[in-house]
mmCIF file of C-alpha atoms in Angstrom:
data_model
loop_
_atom_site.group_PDB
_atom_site.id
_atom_site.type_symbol
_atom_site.label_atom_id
_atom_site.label_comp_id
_atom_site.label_asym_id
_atom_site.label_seq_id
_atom_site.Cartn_x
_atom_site.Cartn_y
_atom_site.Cartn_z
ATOM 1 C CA UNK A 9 0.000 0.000 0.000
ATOM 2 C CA UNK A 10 -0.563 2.235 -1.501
ATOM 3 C CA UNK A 11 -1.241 0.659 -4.501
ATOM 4 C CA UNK A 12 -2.470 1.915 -8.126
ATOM 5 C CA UNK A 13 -6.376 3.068 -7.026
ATOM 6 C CA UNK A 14 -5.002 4.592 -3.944
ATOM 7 C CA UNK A 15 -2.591 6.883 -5.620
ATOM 8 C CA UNK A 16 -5.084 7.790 -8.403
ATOM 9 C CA UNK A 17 -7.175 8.990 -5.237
ATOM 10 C CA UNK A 18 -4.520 10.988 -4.189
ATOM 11 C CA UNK A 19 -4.148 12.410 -7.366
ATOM 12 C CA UNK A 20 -7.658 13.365 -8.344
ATOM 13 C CA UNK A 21 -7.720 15.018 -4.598
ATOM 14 C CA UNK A 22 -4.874 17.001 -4.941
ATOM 15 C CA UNK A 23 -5.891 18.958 -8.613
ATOM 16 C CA UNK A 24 -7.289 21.964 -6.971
ATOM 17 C CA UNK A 25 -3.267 22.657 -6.743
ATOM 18 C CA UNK A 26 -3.394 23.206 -10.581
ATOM 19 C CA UNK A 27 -2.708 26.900 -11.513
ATOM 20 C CA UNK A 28 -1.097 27.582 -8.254
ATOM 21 C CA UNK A 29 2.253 28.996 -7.988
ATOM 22 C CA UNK A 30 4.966 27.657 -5.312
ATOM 23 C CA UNK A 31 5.993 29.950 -2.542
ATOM 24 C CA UNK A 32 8.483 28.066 -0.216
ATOM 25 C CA UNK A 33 9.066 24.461 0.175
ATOM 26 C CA UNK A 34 10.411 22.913 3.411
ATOM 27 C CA UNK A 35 10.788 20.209 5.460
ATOM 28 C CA UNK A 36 9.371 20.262 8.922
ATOM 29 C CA UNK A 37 11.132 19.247 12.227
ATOM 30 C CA UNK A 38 10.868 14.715 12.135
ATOM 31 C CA UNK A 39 12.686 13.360 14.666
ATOM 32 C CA UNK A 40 11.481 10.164 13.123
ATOM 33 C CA UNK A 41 13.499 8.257 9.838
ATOM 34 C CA UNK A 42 14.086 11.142 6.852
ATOM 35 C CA UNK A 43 12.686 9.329 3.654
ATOM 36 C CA UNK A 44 14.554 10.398 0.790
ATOM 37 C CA UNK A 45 13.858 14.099 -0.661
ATOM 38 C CA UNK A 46 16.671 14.689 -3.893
ATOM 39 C CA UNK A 47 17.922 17.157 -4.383
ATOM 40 C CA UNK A 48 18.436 18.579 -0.755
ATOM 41 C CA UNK A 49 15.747 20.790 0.525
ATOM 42 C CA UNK A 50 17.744 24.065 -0.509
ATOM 43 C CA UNK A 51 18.008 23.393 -4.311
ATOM 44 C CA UNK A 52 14.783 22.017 -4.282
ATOM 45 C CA UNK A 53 13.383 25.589 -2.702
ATOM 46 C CA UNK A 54 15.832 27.160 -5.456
ATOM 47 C CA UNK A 55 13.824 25.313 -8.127
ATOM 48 C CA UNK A 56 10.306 25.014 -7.617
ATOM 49 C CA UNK A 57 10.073 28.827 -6.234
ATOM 50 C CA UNK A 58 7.813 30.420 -8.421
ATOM 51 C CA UNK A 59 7.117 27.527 -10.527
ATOM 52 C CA UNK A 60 3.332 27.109 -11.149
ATOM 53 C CA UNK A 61 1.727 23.619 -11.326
ATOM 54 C CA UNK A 62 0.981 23.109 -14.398
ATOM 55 C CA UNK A 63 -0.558 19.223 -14.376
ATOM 56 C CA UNK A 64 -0.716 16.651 -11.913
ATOM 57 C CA UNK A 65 -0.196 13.005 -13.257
ATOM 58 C CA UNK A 66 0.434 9.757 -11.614
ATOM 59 C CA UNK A 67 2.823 6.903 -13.192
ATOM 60 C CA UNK A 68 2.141 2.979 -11.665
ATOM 61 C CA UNK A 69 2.040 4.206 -7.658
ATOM 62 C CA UNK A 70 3.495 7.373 -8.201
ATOM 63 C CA UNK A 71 1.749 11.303 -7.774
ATOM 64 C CA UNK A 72 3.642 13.361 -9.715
ATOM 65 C CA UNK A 73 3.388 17.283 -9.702
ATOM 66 C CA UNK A 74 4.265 18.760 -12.822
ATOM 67 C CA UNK A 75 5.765 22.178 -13.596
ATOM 68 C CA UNK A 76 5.484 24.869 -16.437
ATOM 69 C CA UNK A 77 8.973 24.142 -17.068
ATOM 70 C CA UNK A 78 8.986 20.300 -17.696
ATOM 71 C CA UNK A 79 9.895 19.249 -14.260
ATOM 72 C CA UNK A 80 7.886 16.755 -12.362
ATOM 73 C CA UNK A 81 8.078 16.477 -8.490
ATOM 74 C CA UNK A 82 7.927 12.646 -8.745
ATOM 75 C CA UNK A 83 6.801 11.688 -4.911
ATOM 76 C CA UNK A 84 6.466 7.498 -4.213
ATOM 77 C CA UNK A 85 4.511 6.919 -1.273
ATOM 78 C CA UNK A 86 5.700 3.427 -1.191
ATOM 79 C CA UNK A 87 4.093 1.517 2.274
ATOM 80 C CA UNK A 88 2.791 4.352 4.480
ATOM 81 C CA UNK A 89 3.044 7.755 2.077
ATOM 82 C CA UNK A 90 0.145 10.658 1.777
ATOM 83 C CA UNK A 91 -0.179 13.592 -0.048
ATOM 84 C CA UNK A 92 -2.534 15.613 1.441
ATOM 85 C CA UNK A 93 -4.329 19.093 1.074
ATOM 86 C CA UNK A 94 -5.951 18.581 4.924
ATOM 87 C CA UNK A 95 -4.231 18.351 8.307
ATOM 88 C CA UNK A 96 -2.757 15.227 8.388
ATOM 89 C CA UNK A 97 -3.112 11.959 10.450
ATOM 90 C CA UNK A 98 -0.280 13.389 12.706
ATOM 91 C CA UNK A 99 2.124 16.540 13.386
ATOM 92 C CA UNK A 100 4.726 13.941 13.862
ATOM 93 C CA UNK A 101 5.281 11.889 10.289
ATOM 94 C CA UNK A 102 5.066 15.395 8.141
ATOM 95 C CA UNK A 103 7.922 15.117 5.605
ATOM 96 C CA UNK A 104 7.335 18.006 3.362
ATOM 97 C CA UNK A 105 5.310 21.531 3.413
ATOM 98 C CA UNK A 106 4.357 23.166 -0.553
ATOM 99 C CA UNK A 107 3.045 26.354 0.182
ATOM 100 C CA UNK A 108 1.556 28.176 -2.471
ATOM 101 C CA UNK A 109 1.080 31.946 -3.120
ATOM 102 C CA UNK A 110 -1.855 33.749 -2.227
ATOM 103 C CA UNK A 111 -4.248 34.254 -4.940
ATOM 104 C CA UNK A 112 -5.440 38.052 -5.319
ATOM 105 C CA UNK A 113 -8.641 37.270 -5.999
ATOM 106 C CA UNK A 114 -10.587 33.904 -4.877
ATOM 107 C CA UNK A 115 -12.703 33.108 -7.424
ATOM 108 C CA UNK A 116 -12.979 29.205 -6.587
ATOM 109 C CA UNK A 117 -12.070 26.318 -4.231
ATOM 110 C CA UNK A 118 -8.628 26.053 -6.132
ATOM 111 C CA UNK A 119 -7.679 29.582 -4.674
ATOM 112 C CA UNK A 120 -8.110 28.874 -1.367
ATOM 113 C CA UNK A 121 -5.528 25.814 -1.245
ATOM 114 C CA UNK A 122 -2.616 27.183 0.513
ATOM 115 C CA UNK A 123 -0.431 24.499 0.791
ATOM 116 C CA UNK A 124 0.521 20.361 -0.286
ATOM 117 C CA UNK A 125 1.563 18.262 2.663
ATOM 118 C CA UNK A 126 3.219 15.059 2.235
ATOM 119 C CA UNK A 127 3.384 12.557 5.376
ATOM 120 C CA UNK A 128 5.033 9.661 5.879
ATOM 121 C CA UNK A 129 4.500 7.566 9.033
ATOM 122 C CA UNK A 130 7.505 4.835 8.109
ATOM 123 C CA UNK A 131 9.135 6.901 6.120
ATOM 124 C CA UNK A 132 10.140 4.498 3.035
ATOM 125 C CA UNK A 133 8.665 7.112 0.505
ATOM 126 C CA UNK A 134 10.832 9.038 -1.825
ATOM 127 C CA UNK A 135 10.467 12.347 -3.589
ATOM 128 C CA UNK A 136 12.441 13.513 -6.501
ATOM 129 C CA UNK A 137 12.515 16.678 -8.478
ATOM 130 C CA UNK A 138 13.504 15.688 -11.995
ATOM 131 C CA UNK A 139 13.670 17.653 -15.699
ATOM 132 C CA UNK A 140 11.709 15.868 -18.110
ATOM 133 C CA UNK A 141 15.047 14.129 -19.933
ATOM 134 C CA UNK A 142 15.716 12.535 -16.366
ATOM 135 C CA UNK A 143 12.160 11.682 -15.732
ATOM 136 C CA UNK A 144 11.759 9.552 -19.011
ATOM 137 C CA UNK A 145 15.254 7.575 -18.223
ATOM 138 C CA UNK A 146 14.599 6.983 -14.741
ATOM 139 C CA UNK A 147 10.759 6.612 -14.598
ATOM 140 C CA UNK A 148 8.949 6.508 -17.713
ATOM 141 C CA UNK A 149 11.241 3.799 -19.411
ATOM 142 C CA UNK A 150 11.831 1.494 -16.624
ATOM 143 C CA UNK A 151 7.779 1.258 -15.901
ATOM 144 C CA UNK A 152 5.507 -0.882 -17.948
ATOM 145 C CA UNK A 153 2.344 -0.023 -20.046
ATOM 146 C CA UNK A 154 0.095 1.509 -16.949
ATOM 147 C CA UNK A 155 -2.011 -1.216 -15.737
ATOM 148 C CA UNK A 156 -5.785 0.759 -16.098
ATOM 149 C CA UNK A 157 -5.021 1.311 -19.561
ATOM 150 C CA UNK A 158 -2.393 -2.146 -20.836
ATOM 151 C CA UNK A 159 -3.881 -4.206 -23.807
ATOM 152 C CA UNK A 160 -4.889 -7.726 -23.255
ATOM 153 C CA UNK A 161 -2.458 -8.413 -26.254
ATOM 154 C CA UNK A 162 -0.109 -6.763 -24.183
ATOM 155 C CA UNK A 163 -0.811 -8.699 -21.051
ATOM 156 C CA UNK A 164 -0.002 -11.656 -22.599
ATOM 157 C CA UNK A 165 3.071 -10.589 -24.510
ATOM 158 C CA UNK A 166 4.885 -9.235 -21.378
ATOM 159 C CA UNK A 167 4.373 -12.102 -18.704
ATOM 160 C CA UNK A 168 3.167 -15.074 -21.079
ATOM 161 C CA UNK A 169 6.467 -16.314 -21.224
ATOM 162 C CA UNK A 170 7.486 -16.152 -18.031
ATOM 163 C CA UNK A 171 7.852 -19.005 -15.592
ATOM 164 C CA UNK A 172 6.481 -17.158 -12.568
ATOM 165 C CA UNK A 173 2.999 -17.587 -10.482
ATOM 166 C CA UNK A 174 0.767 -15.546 -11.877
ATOM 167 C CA UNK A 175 0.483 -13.665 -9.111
ATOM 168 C CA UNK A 176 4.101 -12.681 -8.663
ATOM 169 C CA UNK A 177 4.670 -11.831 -12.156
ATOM 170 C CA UNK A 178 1.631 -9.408 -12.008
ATOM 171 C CA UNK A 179 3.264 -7.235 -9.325
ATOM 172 C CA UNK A 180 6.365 -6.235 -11.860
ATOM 173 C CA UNK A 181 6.428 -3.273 -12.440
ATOM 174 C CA UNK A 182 8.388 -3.515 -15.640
ATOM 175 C CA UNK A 183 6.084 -5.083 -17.182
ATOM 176 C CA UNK A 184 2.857 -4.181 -15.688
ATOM 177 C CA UNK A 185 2.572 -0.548 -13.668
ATOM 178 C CA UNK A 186 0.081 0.118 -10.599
ATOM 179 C CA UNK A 187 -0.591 -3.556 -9.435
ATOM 180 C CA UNK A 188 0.447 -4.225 -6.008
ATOM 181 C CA UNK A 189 -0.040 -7.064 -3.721
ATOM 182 C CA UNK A 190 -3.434 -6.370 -2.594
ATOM 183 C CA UNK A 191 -5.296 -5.782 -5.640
ATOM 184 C CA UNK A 192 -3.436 -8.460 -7.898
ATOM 185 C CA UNK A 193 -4.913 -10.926 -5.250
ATOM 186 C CA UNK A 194 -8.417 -9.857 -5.498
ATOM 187 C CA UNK A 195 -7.901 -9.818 -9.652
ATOM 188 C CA UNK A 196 -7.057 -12.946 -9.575
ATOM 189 C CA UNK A 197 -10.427 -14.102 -7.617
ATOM 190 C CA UNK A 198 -12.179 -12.363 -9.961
ATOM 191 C CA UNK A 199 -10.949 -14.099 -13.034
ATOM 192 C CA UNK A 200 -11.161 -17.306 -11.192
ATOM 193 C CA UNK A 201 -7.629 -18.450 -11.843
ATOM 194 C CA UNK A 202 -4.914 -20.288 -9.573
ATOM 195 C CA UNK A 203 -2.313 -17.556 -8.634
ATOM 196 C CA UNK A 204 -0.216 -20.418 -8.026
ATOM 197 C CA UNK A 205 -0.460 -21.008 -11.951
ATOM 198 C CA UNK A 206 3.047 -20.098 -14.373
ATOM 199 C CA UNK A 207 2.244 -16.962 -16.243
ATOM 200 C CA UNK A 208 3.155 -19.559 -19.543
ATOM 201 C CA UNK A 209 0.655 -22.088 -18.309
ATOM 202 C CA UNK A 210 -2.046 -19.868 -18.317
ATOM 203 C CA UNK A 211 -4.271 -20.583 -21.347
ATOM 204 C CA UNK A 212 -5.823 -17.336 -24.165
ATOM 205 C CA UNK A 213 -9.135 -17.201 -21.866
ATOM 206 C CA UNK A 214 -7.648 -16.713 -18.348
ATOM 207 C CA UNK A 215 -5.097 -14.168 -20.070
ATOM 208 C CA UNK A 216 -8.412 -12.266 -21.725
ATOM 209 C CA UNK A 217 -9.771 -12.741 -17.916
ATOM 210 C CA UNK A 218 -7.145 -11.758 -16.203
ATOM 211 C CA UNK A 219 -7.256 -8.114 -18.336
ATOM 212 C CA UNK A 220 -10.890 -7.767 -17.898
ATOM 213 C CA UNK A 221 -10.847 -8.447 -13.979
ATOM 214 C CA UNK A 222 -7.903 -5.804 -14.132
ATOM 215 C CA UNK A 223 -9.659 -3.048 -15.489
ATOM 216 C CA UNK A 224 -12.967 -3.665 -12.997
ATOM 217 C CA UNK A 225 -11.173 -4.286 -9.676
ATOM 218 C CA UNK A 226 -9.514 -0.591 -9.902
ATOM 219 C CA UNK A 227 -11.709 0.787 -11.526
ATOM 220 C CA UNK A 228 -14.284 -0.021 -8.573
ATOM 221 C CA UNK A 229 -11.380 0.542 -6.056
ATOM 222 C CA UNK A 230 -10.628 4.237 -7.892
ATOM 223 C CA UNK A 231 -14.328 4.759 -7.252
ATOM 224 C CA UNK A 232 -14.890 3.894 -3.602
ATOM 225 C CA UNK A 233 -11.364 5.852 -3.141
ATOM 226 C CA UNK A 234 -9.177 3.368 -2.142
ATOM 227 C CA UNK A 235 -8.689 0.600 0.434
ATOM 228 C CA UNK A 236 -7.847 1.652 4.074
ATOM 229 C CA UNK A 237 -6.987 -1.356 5.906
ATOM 230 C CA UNK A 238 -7.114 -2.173 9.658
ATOM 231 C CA UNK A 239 -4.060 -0.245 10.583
ATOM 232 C CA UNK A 240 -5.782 3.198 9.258
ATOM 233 C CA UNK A 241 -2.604 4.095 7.521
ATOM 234 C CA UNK A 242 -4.077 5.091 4.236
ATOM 235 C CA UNK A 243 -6.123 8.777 3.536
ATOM 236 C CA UNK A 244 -7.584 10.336 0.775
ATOM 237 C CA UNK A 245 -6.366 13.641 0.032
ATOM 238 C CA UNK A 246 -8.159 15.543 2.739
ATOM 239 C CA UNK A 247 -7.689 12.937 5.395
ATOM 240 C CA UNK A 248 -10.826 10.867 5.136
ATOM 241 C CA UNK A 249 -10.363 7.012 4.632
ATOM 242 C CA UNK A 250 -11.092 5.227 1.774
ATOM 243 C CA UNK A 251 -14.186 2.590 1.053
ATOM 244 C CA UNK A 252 -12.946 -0.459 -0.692
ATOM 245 C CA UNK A 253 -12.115 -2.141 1.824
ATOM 246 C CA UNK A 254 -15.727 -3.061 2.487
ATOM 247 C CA UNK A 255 -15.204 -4.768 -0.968
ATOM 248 C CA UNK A 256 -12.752 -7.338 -0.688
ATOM 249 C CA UNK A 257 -13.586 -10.606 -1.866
ATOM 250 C CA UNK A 258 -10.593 -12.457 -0.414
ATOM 251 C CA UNK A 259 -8.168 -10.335 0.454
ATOM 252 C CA UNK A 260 -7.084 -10.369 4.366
ATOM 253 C CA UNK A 261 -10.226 -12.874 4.738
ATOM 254 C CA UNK A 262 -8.344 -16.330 5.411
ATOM 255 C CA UNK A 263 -10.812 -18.996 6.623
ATOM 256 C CA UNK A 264 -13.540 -17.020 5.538
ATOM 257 C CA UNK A 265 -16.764 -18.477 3.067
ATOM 258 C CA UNK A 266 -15.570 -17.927 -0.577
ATOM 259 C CA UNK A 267 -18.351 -15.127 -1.348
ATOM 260 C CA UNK A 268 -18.789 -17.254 -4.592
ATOM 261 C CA UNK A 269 -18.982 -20.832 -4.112
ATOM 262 C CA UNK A 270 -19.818 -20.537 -0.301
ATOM 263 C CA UNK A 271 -18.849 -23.994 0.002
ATOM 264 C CA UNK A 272 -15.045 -23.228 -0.032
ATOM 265 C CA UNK A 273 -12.638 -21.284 2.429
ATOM 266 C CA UNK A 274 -10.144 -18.094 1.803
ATOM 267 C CA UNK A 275 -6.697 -19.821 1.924
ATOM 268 C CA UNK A 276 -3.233 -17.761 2.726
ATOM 269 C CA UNK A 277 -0.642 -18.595 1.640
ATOM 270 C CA UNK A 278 2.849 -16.752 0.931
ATOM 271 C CA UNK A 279 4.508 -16.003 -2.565
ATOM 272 C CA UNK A 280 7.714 -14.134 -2.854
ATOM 273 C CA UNK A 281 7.470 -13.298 0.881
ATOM 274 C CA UNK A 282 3.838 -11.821 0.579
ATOM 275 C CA UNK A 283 0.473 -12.679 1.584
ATOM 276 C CA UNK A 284 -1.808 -14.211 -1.078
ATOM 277 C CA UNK A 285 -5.204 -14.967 -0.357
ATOM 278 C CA UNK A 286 -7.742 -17.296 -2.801
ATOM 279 C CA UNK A 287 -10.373 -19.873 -2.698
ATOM 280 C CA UNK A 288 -8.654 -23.173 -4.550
ATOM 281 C CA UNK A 289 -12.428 -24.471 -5.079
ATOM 282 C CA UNK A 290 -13.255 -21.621 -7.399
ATOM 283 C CA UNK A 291 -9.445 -20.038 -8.581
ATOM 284 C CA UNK A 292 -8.225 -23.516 -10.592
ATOM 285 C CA UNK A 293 -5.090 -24.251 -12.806
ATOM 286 C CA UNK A 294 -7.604 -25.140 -15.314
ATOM 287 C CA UNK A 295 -8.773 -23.043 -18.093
ATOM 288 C CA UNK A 296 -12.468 -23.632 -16.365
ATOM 289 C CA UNK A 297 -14.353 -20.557 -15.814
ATOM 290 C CA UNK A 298 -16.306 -20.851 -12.094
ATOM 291 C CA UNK A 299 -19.270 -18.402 -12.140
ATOM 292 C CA UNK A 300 -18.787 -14.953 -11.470
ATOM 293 C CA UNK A 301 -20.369 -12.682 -8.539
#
C-alpha cells in the first residue's frame, strides 16, 4: 500500500493545486526516519520557487506534480506515504510543506488551497525533483504499459512467457505498472484463476480474464477511493479514509466463506514473501471458468 487506485485517489484530490504557484518548500522538524527528498531541501526551494503547477499526473504508484517548465516532483509513497491538502493523520510523520502563493482574488475552491503536505509515518517514501530528460530515463522507461489502460495483447506478450505464479509476475512493475499485492490478489479471484499457476501455463481465456478483472477491480477501487486497511494508515487527500475495503472478496479474509462458491474457504498462503489470499475451489489451474459474482 498504496497501490495503483489509492494513488489515483490521491491524485484526483490534490488537482485543486493546478494553476497555483509555489511559494516556499520545506521540510518540517521529524525526529522520526528522513525518507529520501533529492535534491536537498535548498536546491529544491531554489527550483520550484515560483514555478506554477501546471498538471498533476500519476505513473504505476506514483503522484507526480508537474511544472510549467517540464519538471515533475515525482513523490512514491511506497508503504505508508500521503499527499494531502488537509491536516494530516499526525504533526509527527510530516515530511514536506508546498506552500503556495496567495491568490489576489478567490474566485474558486482552487484559490483557497494554501499548501501540499506530504506525510510519511515509516518513512520508506521518496520524492524527486527531476527535468523531463531525467524523468523519461529513470521513470517513464523502466515502468511498464500503466495497468488501467495495458492491452490484453499486451498482457499476454509481457508475462506469457514467463515461468512465474501468476500472481508474482503481475506485481512487476516492468512489465505491468500500478498492481500491487493487494489488488493483484483480489484480480485474480475475480478471473477465477490459480495464482499459483506459471504466467506460460495460463491458457488465451484466463489471459483475456485476467485483463478484464484488471480493469474492474480498480476501476471499482478508484471509485470507492481506495482501500484503508485495519491499521488506518491510508487517507484520501483531505484525510478521510477510503471505502474499498468493504469490498474485498478475499483479500485479508483467510478462513472465511468464498463469497462465490460458499462452500469453499479463503486460503493464505505466501509467494515471494507476501500474503496471497484465494479460494482453490473456485481459482483452478484449469482453463475452467467458475461463475462470477
Amino acid at each position: 500500500m498504496p497501490e495503483l487506485p489509492e494513488v489515483e485517489t490521491m491524485c484526483r484530490g490534490i488537482r485543486p493545486i493546478i494553476g497555483r504557484t509555489v511559494e516556499r518548500v520545506e521540510v518540517p522538524p521529524c525526529h522520526c526516519r528522513p525518507i529520501t527528498i533529492e535534491p536537498k531541501i535548498a536546491t529544491l526551494q531554489r527550483r520550484l520557487r515560483d514555478r506554477q503547477v501546471a498538471d498533476i499526473q500519476r505513473r504505476g504508484k506514483r503522484v507526480m506534480l508537474c511544472f510549467d517548465d517540464a519538471s515533475r516532483l515525482v513523490i512514491e509513497p511506497r508503504m505508508t506515504g500521503l499527499v494531502l491538502l488537509a491536516d494530516p493523520p499526525d504533526p509527527d510523520h510530516l515530511r514536506l510543506r508546498i506552500q503556495f502563493k496567495n491568490s489576489s482574488v478567490a474566485r474558486s475552491a482552487t484559490d483557497s488551497v494554501a499548501e501540499l503536505l506530504v506525510w510519511d509515518r515509516r518513512g520508506l517514501g521518496t520524492i524527486r525533483w527531476m527535468n523531463d530528460r531525467e524523468y523519461r530515463v529513470k521513470i517513464d522507461e523502466r515502468l511498464g504499459a500503466d495497468a488501467l489502460h495495458i492491452t490484453a495483447d499486451q498482457l499476454k506478450q509481457n508475462l506469457g512467457l514467463s515461468r512465474r505464479p501468476v500472481k508474482v509476475a503481475l506485481l512487476d512493475q516492468a512489465a505491468v505498472a500500478g498492481i500491487g499485492n493487494l489488488y493483484a490478489a483480489e484480480i485474480l479471484f475475480l478471473a477465477g484463476v490459480d495464482p499459483r499457476t506459471r504466467c506460460d501455463r495460463l491458457t488465451q481465456p484466463q489471459w483475456q480474464r485476467i485483463h478484464a478483472a484488471i480493469g474492474e477491480v480498480l476501476q471499482d477501487a478508484i471509485a470507492h477511493e481506495g482501500s484503508t486497511l485495519s491499521d488506518g494508515t491510508y487517507r484520501n487527500a483531505l484525510n478521510d479514509p477510503g471505502g474499498y475495503q468493504n469490498m474485498h472478496r478475499v483479500y485479508d479474509r483467510e478462513h472465511q466463506s468464498c463469497p462465490r462458491c460458499e462452500t469453499g474457504v479463503v486460503r493464505r498462503i505466501v509467494q515471494a514473501q507476501r500474503s496471497t489470499f484465494f479460494c482453490a475451489g473456485c481459482q483452478r489451474k484449469s482453463g475452467k471458468h467458475p461463475s462470477i459474482v
